[in-house]
Amino acid sequence: MTQRTRVGILGATGMVGQRFIQLLDGHPQFVVTALAASDRSQGTPFGDACTWRLPGAMPQWARSIVVGAPSGPLDCDVVFSSLPGDVAEPVEATLADQGYPVISNSSSHRMDERVPLVIPEVNPDHLCLLEQRSGPGFIVTNPNCTAIMVALALAPLHRMFGVEAVTLATMQALSGAGYPGVSALDITDNVLPYIAHEEEKVEQELGKLFGTADGGQITAQAAFSVSAQCHRVAVQDGHVAAVWVRLRNQVDVNDVAEAFRTFTGPPQEMKLHSAPPHPIVLRSERDRPQPRLDRDAGGGMAVSVGRLKRDATGAFRFLTLSHNTIRGAAGAALLNAELLLARGVPLRRSP
Amino acid sequence: MTQRTRVGILGATGMVGQRFIQLLDGHPQFVVTALAASDRSQGTPFGDACTWRLPGAMPQWARSIVVGAPSGPLDCDVVFSSLPGDVAEPVEATLADQGYPVISNSSSHRMDERVPLVIPEVNPDHLCLLEQRSGPGFIVTNPNCTAIMVALALAPLHRMFGVEAVTLATMQALSGAGYPGVSALDITDNVLPYIAHEEEKVEQELGKLFGTADGGQITAQAAFSVSAQCHRVAVQDGHVAAVWVRLRNQVDVNDVAEAFRTFTGPPQEMKLHSAPPHPIVLRSERDRPQPRLDRDAGGGMAVSVGRLKRDATGAFRFLTLSHNTIRGAAGAALLNAELLLARGVPLRRSP
Amino acid sequence: MTQRTRVGILGATGMVGQRFIQLLDGHPQFVVTALAASDRSQGTPFGDACTWRLPGAMPQWARSIVVGAPSGPLDCDVVFSSLPGDVAEPVEATLADQGYPVISNSSSHRMDERVPLVIPEVNPDHLCLLEQRSGPGFIVTNPNCTAIMVALALAPLHRMFGVEAVTLATMQALSGAGYPGVSALDITDNVLPYIAHEEEKVEQELGKLFGTADGGQITAQAAFSVSAQCHRVAVQDGHVAAVWVRLRNQVDVNDVAEAFRTFTGPPQEMKLHSAPPHPIVLRSERDRPQPRLDRDAGGGMAVSVGRLKRDATGAFRFLTLSHNTIRGAAGAALLNAELLLARGVPLRRSP
Amino acid sequence: MTQRTRVGILGATGMVGQRFIQLLDGHPQFVVTALAASDRSQGTPFGDACTWRLPGAMPQWARSIVVGAPSGPLDCDVVFSSLPGDVAEPVEATLADQGYPVISNSSSHRMDERVPLVIPEVNPDHLCLLEQRSGPGFIVTNPNCTAIMVALALAPLHRMFGVEAVTLATMQALSGAGYPGVSALDITDNVLPYIAHEEEKVEQELGKLFGTADGGQITAQAAFSVSAQCHRVAVQDGHVAAVWVRLRNQVDVNDVAEAFRTFTGPPQEMKLHSAPPHPIVLRSERDRPQPRLDRDAGGGMAVSVGRLKRDATGAFRFLTLSHNTIRGAAGAALLNAELLLARGVPLRRSP
């Protein structure tokens, strides 16, 4: 076995941080050597600092790692960040300045024009923005959980038929709000029709993801409109979106189905460790996908699509679902890191 | 007090049947004299036949009424029906032939071109279809619970600005499926993205509701398209829909807000007993309406609208919510009956 | 109408604070003139400071009251307190010293031997502890929500047959943890088998409640043992306890049923405003009481008991249920205040 | 690999039937060759007949097996039964008469004095009842899901210290009621305090399990009393019970903890395929076990115990939790079959 890259995780005690640890347990290319989190837990072994909230036990190797400060120094070569947006901004910038590659799930640098916002199957060419970097450190971000899921579903349609307009309504899982996140008093017997900044993130990030990158720069935003209404429902994991897409080309529902079914990208071609065999699983049952049954498709890395139909106005409508803390967060960052390695981008701190 | 009209309820033991009983308890114009339900409970006093599933106790007067057969004869002058669609079709037709006015919440006759499909605030003129009737018996229906809620929200916009296209995604409550309805195993930690016939009902019924009635006939369907995706969520009562509306006239968001706020109709003008003061309650908080907090607005008869915004494409989007077994079912039929009385249509069986 | 006593509410923005406001809306003996809460909302009108979380609208009169500091001065004659335990301790003591009667739902002074811990139907004689007071100010407390419910169910049995031992397992509602309280991630598809200090409170407070007060002092604790296991379940309001009681006298199940049914106390005899007609509602159905259906019995002030049975060991077992923020909190304090008024204890600050 | 025993599953489309299929997927000793279910699905390939309700996909091999009638003939050597109690009674008896070994999870024959009711770690000696059998066919049953969990927790205590009395209150998962089972309208925002026959089953089956078997007969019932109150809560999988145990010997809490921790039985000693390394996982956190986090301990075959404490009366109290459709149903039957094989009982139909 070749030597594994040494990884640090920022925000390690949070919901996404715990997913990072779970996904990195036994990973062939990465080994976790540093865990960092907010002040309270610093200086404590992770096994004492962290209340493990995922089914199954905390990996044994994580227990003894003493929790450090996110601002470093961190005993690792690459940093995965799942810090809250406001905290992440200066910390990630500083770490990049110090020479760390920072693979971030945080929102703070996503819309920065010098920072690639990447989904490996959708816009791997946006990594060209890294050409601008002066030193060894840099930041690569993945989109918001809902934006990832919708982008993956749109990618084959846009590539083959041209997307003109997108309308979507989401039903989002509780884990998307972190811990403690949503109060049980608010969500029991209820739907919450508001998630702070979510609709704006989805609309803006899809614009950047489907924009054009050229010469190390984003030269254009997506040529289609996006209108999103976002809602929280009483589901542990697994975001759902009802989507309407207006296409530029004249196509029928079989063409769209075929586009979903045959979609692949670099992660599948390069057989990246975390890549699902099919990024999109198209379902034909009238009542699927469902969060509880389908969120773990492709190890949580596949997007399930179902209920595909052409409506009376000629728009195509369908339901899309994915695991919001795996494909929508920790797994998204991890796949970005695997893509960078496969492309030969050095994930090594060079001070 | 003038003499009250004698009412029979079909499907009295079901979720909607129990709401009828609750809403008719103490009603100034109606008194319940007959209760009918499926075979099993026939011949038994209602207090023994019915497991009461609403908070609060079953009204005392209902306990001793012996449950009869829906097919009659029924000791009453007017019939409220909440039978399942397949059972309702022949039973309601027979009762109308026998001279009963039948005010129905069932789906079976809604799209019949001789039967008015009416929301008093939206299309009271459709009652002109009753002119066709030969005898004293007739059927008047109210729409599907989701169609009612959306129609009430669209009505002021259509009237003032002309609706061109409607797109909506629903999050619907459990009580809409009746009892036992949805299995708890299916909905716990889950969303169900399919409700049998629901999307078709919403699309078709809105077409009829906003169509034109003239000379005792429906002469045109609504001049706008409707595309609906319907989902079930873990909420007891209260349907929610995320709606996008494209309008014909050029208006701004204040115009639309004002249209919602000032909307009234015959039930408000005639001060019908079950009419809410405002059919639409417009909310300005960023996270309202919510099912648990707002389903009982206007005694369950008002539709709450919130999160109104003009999106980048010029469409208006908003959230709408109403109590699906009050304004969306039993209360809808009751308001229809009150409108008929106020209009002087005799609600009296004349054999 | 006689002049109403002027009331201040501490912790007014919390779950129990909002229940106080709801229960005092239109109360014939009390009028709210002061609202106090934690620092953040001080100086702001209550309508802006408080996110109302109960179904229905915030009473209009509460909107304009400017939120003050709990430590006073408060423009009122009597204080209802629902402050968190740690904050309550010094604040309530200071207010009592300043001459305010303090009717508290907080835990901090409940076990103080100079402070009465009272349920009007159970141990009104414990008010004799007030004889010790030197000035006009004092503190009267009500027990923990679970302790109240269980004490009310035990009271008739203890009075008539002598309780020897009590064992109970609870399933407690979310609102008991306040807001935001329980994380939705923790309780969805789950049971939480731990509520901080709850088991100890139930065991200790029942000991004091059923103790003996004499000559202005508690002279003995309850002569029976209590063993409680407490759990949180995904219910909005309404605590449930499965109870086993071992009695000293030889009785049969009909005797116990009769004791439940005929139980009354001073609130019923004096027809206090908030008193339910029967403090205990005994149900005979095999599957009642249930939180959603029965928590509002007696306006939320009655305890429902069901599934009464004598088991093979001779113990009596049953289920008991009550509304934890009405009879178990705000309503409990209010009933204590009404009892004090009826007994002629002046609820008036005399500085 | 030695030849695998050919297995048929009765009630294959139900919740427990699906668990059987999942647990037998890849089993080294058994291969499924027959699936049987109620009339509607007979004659159809299982892939079409069964709506798969477990996360993950239906195993490919199961799809093409044509569903047969439970009454046979069945193309297999041993039968696993998860039929509903009323259907199971004659079907299982007939199959045993026809020479099939029937390993049943159904309740119908559990209390039959000629039929062993067995948990391999608790009372494997009860298999001596099979000595009575005349032909090759027989029935072996496992207890009710709650009885199994409680019996496993009691076993080490009874063996080492003598149990005198048991009191328990359960919070049981939805999957225990089968599909569709509990109505979502009943359980949302609620607790259901009644499960048909459950309390009786728990009390009676524990009596038989801890009874004495001698000379091929049950010669005595358990020498301790059991009193159970059973409740349904909104949890997908994982039953919980709050238990009080009175012991005959004088012991302290460390003795009891040690008894839990060191407990093993034949499945562990013989390393049966489905045996968890430790039948009991003792947890020391103050808020564990929890259904969502701990139901899959030991692959769903371990019972988690926590919150162990000696109460003021000298009784020991604790919480116990297990997966009700794995250790509590399909896995229990499978472990019984593995024990029979290991003991050399031929699982082979001999007509």
PDB file of N, CA and C in Angstrom, chain B residues 287-335:
ATOM      1  N   ASP B 287     -41.129  32.732   8.345  1.00  0.00           N
ATOM      2  CA  ASP B 287     -41.248  31.275   8.548  1.00  0.00           C
ATOM      3  C   ASP B 287     -42.687  30.825   8.809  1.00  0.00           C
ATOM      4  N   ARG B 288     -43.642  31.550   8.295  1.00  0.00           N
ATOM      5  CA  ARG B 288     -45.050  31.178   8.442  1.00  0.00           C
ATOM      6  C   ARG B 288     -45.713  31.211   7.076  1.00  0.00           C
ATOM      7  N   PRO B 289     -46.782  30.485   6.826  1.00  0.00           N
ATOM      8  CA  PRO B 289     -47.529  29.662   7.783  1.00  0.00           C
ATOM      9  C   PRO B 289     -46.877  28.311   8.033  1.00  0.00           C
ATOM     10  N   GLN B 290     -47.246  27.711   9.177  1.00  0.00           N
ATOM     11  CA  GLN B 290     -46.829  26.356   9.551  1.00  0.00           C
ATOM     12  C   GLN B 290     -48.075  25.552   9.938  1.00  0.00           C
ATOM     13  N   PRO B 291     -48.126  24.287   9.554  1.00  0.00           N
ATOM     14  CA  PRO B 291     -49.337  23.503   9.824  1.00  0.00           C
ATOM     15  C   PRO B 291     -49.783  23.522  11.283  1.00  0.00           C
ATOM     16  N   ARG B 292     -48.876  23.229  12.200  1.00  0.00           N
ATOM     17  CA  ARG B 292     -49.297  23.093  13.598  1.00  0.00           C
ATOM     18  C   ARG B 292     -49.790  24.407  14.167  1.00  0.00           C
ATOM     19  N   LEU B 293     -49.217  25.506  13.721  1.00  0.00           N
ATOM     20  CA  LEU B 293     -49.567  26.811  14.292  1.00  0.00           C
ATOM     21  C   LEU B 293     -50.727  27.488  13.572  1.00  0.00           C
ATOM     22  N   ASP B 294     -50.899  27.202  12.287  1.00  0.00           N
ATOM     23  CA  ASP B 294     -51.824  28.014  11.497  1.00  0.00           C
ATOM     24  C   ASP B 294     -53.008  27.278  10.904  1.00  0.00           C
ATOM     25  N   ARG B 295     -53.091  25.952  11.093  1.00  0.00           N
ATOM     26  CA  ARG B 295     -54.198  25.228  10.458  1.00  0.00           C
ATOM     27  C   ARG B 295     -55.556  25.637  10.993  1.00  0.00           C
ATOM     28  N   ASP B 296     -55.601  26.151  12.202  1.00  0.00           N
ATOM     29  CA  ASP B 296     -56.893  26.501  12.783  1.00  0.00           C
ATOM     30  C   ASP B 296     -57.262  27.971  12.581  1.00  0.00           C
ATOM     31  N   ALA B 297     -56.516  28.680  11.738  1.00  0.00           N
ATOM     32  CA  ALA B 297     -56.859  30.088  11.462  1.00  0.00           C
ATOM     33  C   ALA B 297     -58.290  30.175  10.938  1.00  0.00           C
ATOM     34  N   GLY B 298     -59.029  31.161  11.433  1.00  0.00           N
ATOM     35  CA  GLY B 298     -60.418  31.324  11.002  1.00  0.00           C
ATOM     36  C   GLY B 298     -61.248  30.093  11.293  1.00  0.00           C
ATOM     37  N   GLY B 299     -60.973  29.461  12.429  1.00  0.00           N
ATOM     38  CA  GLY B 299     -61.714  28.245  12.782  1.00  0.00           C
ATOM     39  C   GLY B 299     -61.448  27.108  11.808  1.00  0.00           C
ATOM     40  N   GLY B 300     -60.299  27.137  11.161  1.00  0.00           N
ATOM     41  CA  GLY B 300     -59.956  26.098  10.192  1.00  0.00           C
ATOM     42  C   GLY B 300     -60.499  26.397   8.802  1.00  0.00           C
ATOM     43  N   MET B 301     -61.178  27.564   8.647  1.00  0.00           N
ATOM     44  CA  MET B 301     -61.814  27.908   7.364  1.00  0.00           C
ATOM     45  C   MET B 301     -61.019  28.941   6.564  1.00  0.00           C
ATOM     46  N   ALA B 302     -59.955  29.510   7.143  1.00  0.00           N
ATOM     47  CA  ALA B 302     -59.141  30.481   6.399  1.00  0.00           C
ATOM     48  C   ALA B 302     -57.918  29.794   5.800  1.00  0.00           C
ATOM     49  N   VAL B 303     -57.501  30.286   4.643  1.00  0.00           N
ATOM     50  CA  VAL B 303     -56.263  29.830   4.031  1.00  0.00           C
ATOM     51  C   VAL B 303     -55.173  30.824   4.417  1.00  0.00           C
ATOM     52  N   SER B 304     -54.054  30.303   4.937  1.00  0.00           N
ATOM     53  CA  SER B 304     -52.939  31.181   5.270  1.00  0.00           C
ATOM     54  C   SER B 304     -51.959  31.215   4.100  1.00  0.00           C
ATOM     55  N   VAL B 305     -51.479  32.417   3.786  1.00  0.00           N
ATOM     56  CA  VAL B 305     -50.522  32.596   2.699  1.00  0.00           C
ATOM     57  C   VAL B 305     -49.307  33.315   3.275  1.00  0.00           C
ATOM     58  N   GLY B 306     -48.124  32.899   2.873  1.00  0.00           N
ATOM     59  CA  GLY B 306     -46.926  33.566   3.357  1.00  0.00           C
ATOM     60  C   GLY B 306     -45.768  33.392   2.405  1.00  0.00           C
ATOM     61  N   ARG B 307     -44.652  34.018   2.784  1.00  0.00           N
ATOM     62  CA  ARG B 307     -43.410  33.916   2.004  1.00  0.00           C
ATOM     63  C   ARG B 307     -43.589  34.403   0.565  1.00  0.00           C
ATOM     64  N   LEU B 308     -44.465  35.376   0.398  1.00  0.00           N
ATOM     65  CA  LEU B 308     -44.727  35.940  -0.941  1.00  0.00           C
ATOM     66  C   LEU B 308     -43.493  36.654  -1.468  1.00  0.00           C
ATOM     67  N   LYS B 309     -43.143  36.353  -2.728  1.00  0.00           N
ATOM     68  CA  LYS B 309     -41.954  36.941  -3.339  1.00  0.00           C
ATOM     69  C   LYS B 309     -42.081  36.877  -4.854  1.00  0.00           C
ATOM     70  N   ARG B 310     -41.477  37.827  -5.534  1.00  0.00           N
ATOM     71  CA  ARG B 310     -41.386  37.771  -6.997  1.00  0.00           C
ATOM     72  C   ARG B 310     -40.026  37.169  -7.307  1.00  0.00           C
ATOM     73  N   ASP B 311     -39.980  36.094  -8.074  1.00  0.00           N
ATOM     74  CA  ASP B 311     -38.675  35.480  -8.335  1.00  0.00           C
ATOM     75  C   ASP B 311     -38.028  36.093  -9.577  1.00  0.00           C
ATOM     76  N   ALA B 312     -36.829  35.609  -9.901  1.00  0.00           N
ATOM     77  CA  ALA B 312     -36.032  36.236 -10.966  1.00  0.00           C
ATOM     78  C   ALA B 312     -36.689  36.135 -12.342  1.00  0.00           C
ATOM     79  N   THR B 313     -37.602  35.193 -12.489  1.00  0.00           N
ATOM     80  CA  THR B 313     -38.261  35.029 -13.792  1.00  0.00           C
ATOM     81  C   THR B 313     -39.522  35.870 -13.895  1.00  0.00           C
ATOM     82  N   GLY B 314     -39.860  36.593 -12.831  1.00  0.00           N
ATOM     83  CA  GLY B 314     -41.074  37.398 -12.853  1.00  0.00           C
ATOM     84  C   GLY B 314     -42.290  36.681 -12.308  1.00  0.00           C
ATOM     85  N   ALA B 315     -42.156  35.397 -11.982  1.00  0.00           N
ATOM     86  CA  ALA B 315     -43.272  34.675 -11.374  1.00  0.00           C
ATOM     87  C   ALA B 315     -43.389  35.067  -9.906  1.00  0.00           C
ATOM     88  N   PHE B 316     -44.598  34.961  -9.380  1.00  0.00           N
ATOM     89  CA  PHE B 316     -44.799  35.167  -7.943  1.00  0.00           C
ATOM     90  C   PHE B 316     -44.830  33.808  -7.272  1.00  0.00           C
ATOM     91  N   ARG B 317     -44.126  33.720  -6.145  1.00  0.00           N
ATOM     92  CA  ARG B 317     -44.144  32.452  -5.426  1.00  0.00           C
ATOM     93  C   ARG B 317     -44.553  32.705  -3.991  1.00  0.00           C
ATOM     94  N   PHE B 318     -45.224  31.733  -3.425  1.00  0.00           N
ATOM     95  CA  PHE B 318     -45.696  31.866  -2.040  1.00  0.00           C
ATOM     96  C   PHE B 318     -46.034  30.488  -1.495  1.00  0.00           C
ATOM     97  N   LEU B 319     -46.270  30.450  -0.189  1.00  0.00           N
ATOM     98  CA  LEU B 319     -46.686  29.227   0.479  1.00  0.00           C
ATOM     99  C   LEU B 319     -48.142  29.385   0.865  1.00  0.00           C
ATOM    100  N   THR B 320     -48.908  28.325   0.719  1.00  0.00           N
ATOM    101  CA  THR B 320     -50.291  28.399   1.148  1.00  0.00           C
ATOM    102  C   THR B 320     -50.608  27.182   2.015  1.00  0.00           C
ATOM    103  N   LEU B 321     -51.490  27.381   2.997  1.00  0.00           N
ATOM    104  CA  LEU B 321     -51.767  26.334   3.983  1.00  0.00           C
ATOM    105  C   LEU B 321     -53.227  26.392   4.387  1.00  0.00           C
ATOM    106  N   SER B 322     -53.863  25.237   4.508  1.00  0.00           N
ATOM    107  CA  SER B 322     -55.194  25.244   5.130  1.00  0.00           C
ATOM    108  C   SER B 322     -55.497  23.908   5.777  1.00  0.00           C
ATOM    109  N   HIS B 323     -56.507  23.927   6.614  1.00  0.00           N
ATOM    110  CA  HIS B 323     -56.912  22.717   7.329  1.00  0.00           C
ATOM    111  C   HIS B 323     -57.651  21.822   6.347  1.00  0.00           C
ATOM    112  N   ASN B 324     -57.060  20.661   6.094  1.00  0.00           N
ATOM    113  CA  ASN B 324     -57.579  19.825   5.016  1.00  0.00           C
ATOM    114  C   ASN B 324     -58.886  19.105   5.318  1.00  0.00           C
ATOM    115  N   THR B 325     -59.226  18.920   6.602  1.00  0.00           N
ATOM    116  CA  THR B 325     -60.529  18.288   6.842  1.00  0.00           C
ATOM    117  C   THR B 325     -61.595  19.309   7.267  1.00  0.00           C
ATOM    118  N   ILE B 326     -61.192  20.565   7.461  1.00  0.00           N
ATOM    119  CA  ILE B 326     -62.217  21.602   7.715  1.00  0.00           C
ATOM    120  C   ILE B 326     -62.420  22.354   6.399  1.00  0.00           C
ATOM    121  N   ARG B 327     -61.631  23.405   6.106  1.00  0.00           N
ATOM    122  CA  ARG B 327     -61.830  24.113   4.835  1.00  0.00           C
ATOM    123  C   ARG B 327     -61.655  23.167   3.642  1.00  0.00           C
ATOM    124  N   GLY B 328     -60.874  22.119   3.808  1.00  0.00           N
ATOM    125  CA  GLY B 328     -60.615  21.230   2.680  1.00  0.00           C
ATOM    126  C   GLY B 328     -61.608  20.093   2.539  1.00  0.00           C
ATOM    127  N   ALA B 329     -62.616  20.004   3.421  1.00  0.00           N
ATOM    128  CA  ALA B 329     -63.549  18.871   3.304  1.00  0.00           C
ATOM    129  C   ALA B 329     -64.891  19.216   3.964  1.00  0.00           C
ATOM    130  N   ALA B 330     -65.048  18.871   5.229  1.00  0.00           N
ATOM    131  CA  ALA B 330     -66.355  19.026   5.871  1.00  0.00           C
ATOM    132  C   ALA B 330     -66.813  20.481   5.885  1.00  0.00           C
ATOM    133  N   GLY B 331     -65.916  21.397   6.212  1.00  0.00           N
ATOM    134  CA  GLY B 331     -66.273  22.816   6.250  1.00  0.00           C
ATOM    135  C   GLY B 331     -66.599  23.356   4.869  1.00  0.00           C
ATOM    136  N   ALA B 332     -65.951  22.826   3.845  1.00  0.00           N
ATOM    137  CA  ALA B 332     -66.227  23.249   2.472  1.00  0.00           C
ATOM    138  C   ALA B 332     -67.654  22.895   2.074  1.00  0.00           C
ATOM    139  N   ALA B 333     -68.064  21.666   2.405  1.00  0.00           N
ATOM    140  CA  ALA B 333     -69.420  21.234   2.076  1.00  0.00           C
ATOM    141  C   ALA B 333     -70.440  22.035   2.874  1.00  0.00           C
ATOM    142  N   LEU B 334     -70.097  22.278   4.147  1.00  0.00           N
ATOM    143  CA  LEU B 334     -71.022  23.019   5.001  1.00  0.00           C
ATOM    144  C   LEU B 334     -71.204  24.451   4.492  1.00  0.00           C
ATOM    145  N   LEU B 335     -70.127  25.078   4.067  1.00  0.00           N
ATOM    146  CA  LEU B 335     -70.232  26.441   3.532  1.00  0.00           C
ATOM    147  C   LEU B 335     -71.049  26.445   2.242  1.00  0.00           C
TER     148      LEU B 335
END
